[in-house]
Short mmCIF file of C-alpha atoms in Angstrom, two decimals:
data_model
loop_
_atom_site.label_atom_id
_atom_site.label_comp_id
_atom_site.label_asym_id
_atom_site.label_seq_id
_atom_site.Cartn_x
_atom_site.Cartn_y
_atom_site.Cartn_z
CA MET A 8 -5.06 4.34 1.27
CA SER A 9 -3.62 3.05 -2.00
CA HIS A 10 -0.60 0.75 -2.10
CA ARG A 11 1.54 3.61 -3.46
CA ASP A 12 0.39 5.98 -0.69
CA ASP A 13 0.92 3.32 1.98
CA ARG A 14 4.44 2.62 0.66
CA ALA A 15 5.30 6.33 0.59
CA ASP A 16 4.01 6.71 4.14
CA GLN A 17 6.17 3.81 5.35
CA LEU A 18 9.31 5.01 3.56
CA THR A 19 9.09 8.60 4.75
CA THR A 20 8.41 8.07 8.48
CA ALA A 21 12.06 7.61 9.50
CA PRO A 22 13.59 10.66 11.23
CA ALA A 23 16.02 11.49 8.40
CA ALA A 24 13.71 10.46 5.53
CA ASP A 25 12.55 12.78 2.78
CA GLU A 26 10.09 12.47 -0.11
CA SER A 27 12.72 11.09 -2.50
CA ASP A 28 12.97 7.94 -0.37
CA ALA A 29 9.56 6.93 -1.73
CA ASP A 30 10.51 7.40 -5.40
CA PRO A 31 9.94 4.31 -7.57
CA ARG A 32 13.05 2.18 -8.03
CA ILE A 33 11.75 -0.53 -10.36
CA ASP A 34 9.46 -0.94 -13.36
CA VAL A 35 7.38 -4.10 -13.68
CA SER A 36 5.96 -5.14 -17.04
CA GLU A 37 4.19 -8.25 -18.23
CA GLY A 38 4.98 -9.89 -21.55
CA GLU A 39 2.58 -11.55 -23.94
CA ASP A 40 3.45 -14.98 -22.53
CA GLY A 41 2.45 -13.89 -18.99
CA ARG A 42 5.97 -13.58 -17.65
CA ARG A 43 6.80 -10.56 -15.54
CA ARG A 44 9.88 -8.49 -16.17
CA ILE A 45 11.37 -6.39 -13.38
CA ASP A 46 13.81 -3.66 -14.36
CA VAL A 47 15.70 -1.32 -12.07
CA ARG A 48 14.93 2.20 -13.22
CA ASP A 49 17.76 4.25 -14.72
CA ASP A 50 16.93 7.11 -12.37
CA ALA A 51 16.86 4.96 -9.20
CA ALA A 52 18.96 6.51 -6.45
CA VAL A 53 20.14 3.10 -5.28
CA ARG A 54 20.90 0.27 -7.68
CA PRO A 55 21.79 -3.33 -6.86
CA GLY A 56 25.44 -4.24 -7.20
CA THR A 57 26.77 -0.69 -7.03
CA ASP A 58 28.46 1.01 -4.13
CA PRO A 59 26.95 4.46 -3.55
CA GLU A 60 30.37 5.72 -2.44
CA HIS A 61 31.84 5.02 -5.90
CA ARG A 62 29.22 6.59 -8.16
#
């Protein structure tokens, strides 16, 4: 099982879970200098620092 499949399996096993729970939430890229950049995706359902009740 691939990492993506294993992650999806883990995130969708909860009783109230659905397929969208396994959607990607971040993008990881690597720059020319070898540093990694982690960005929260614009379409992520949950974003750090925001209250889902006030969206």
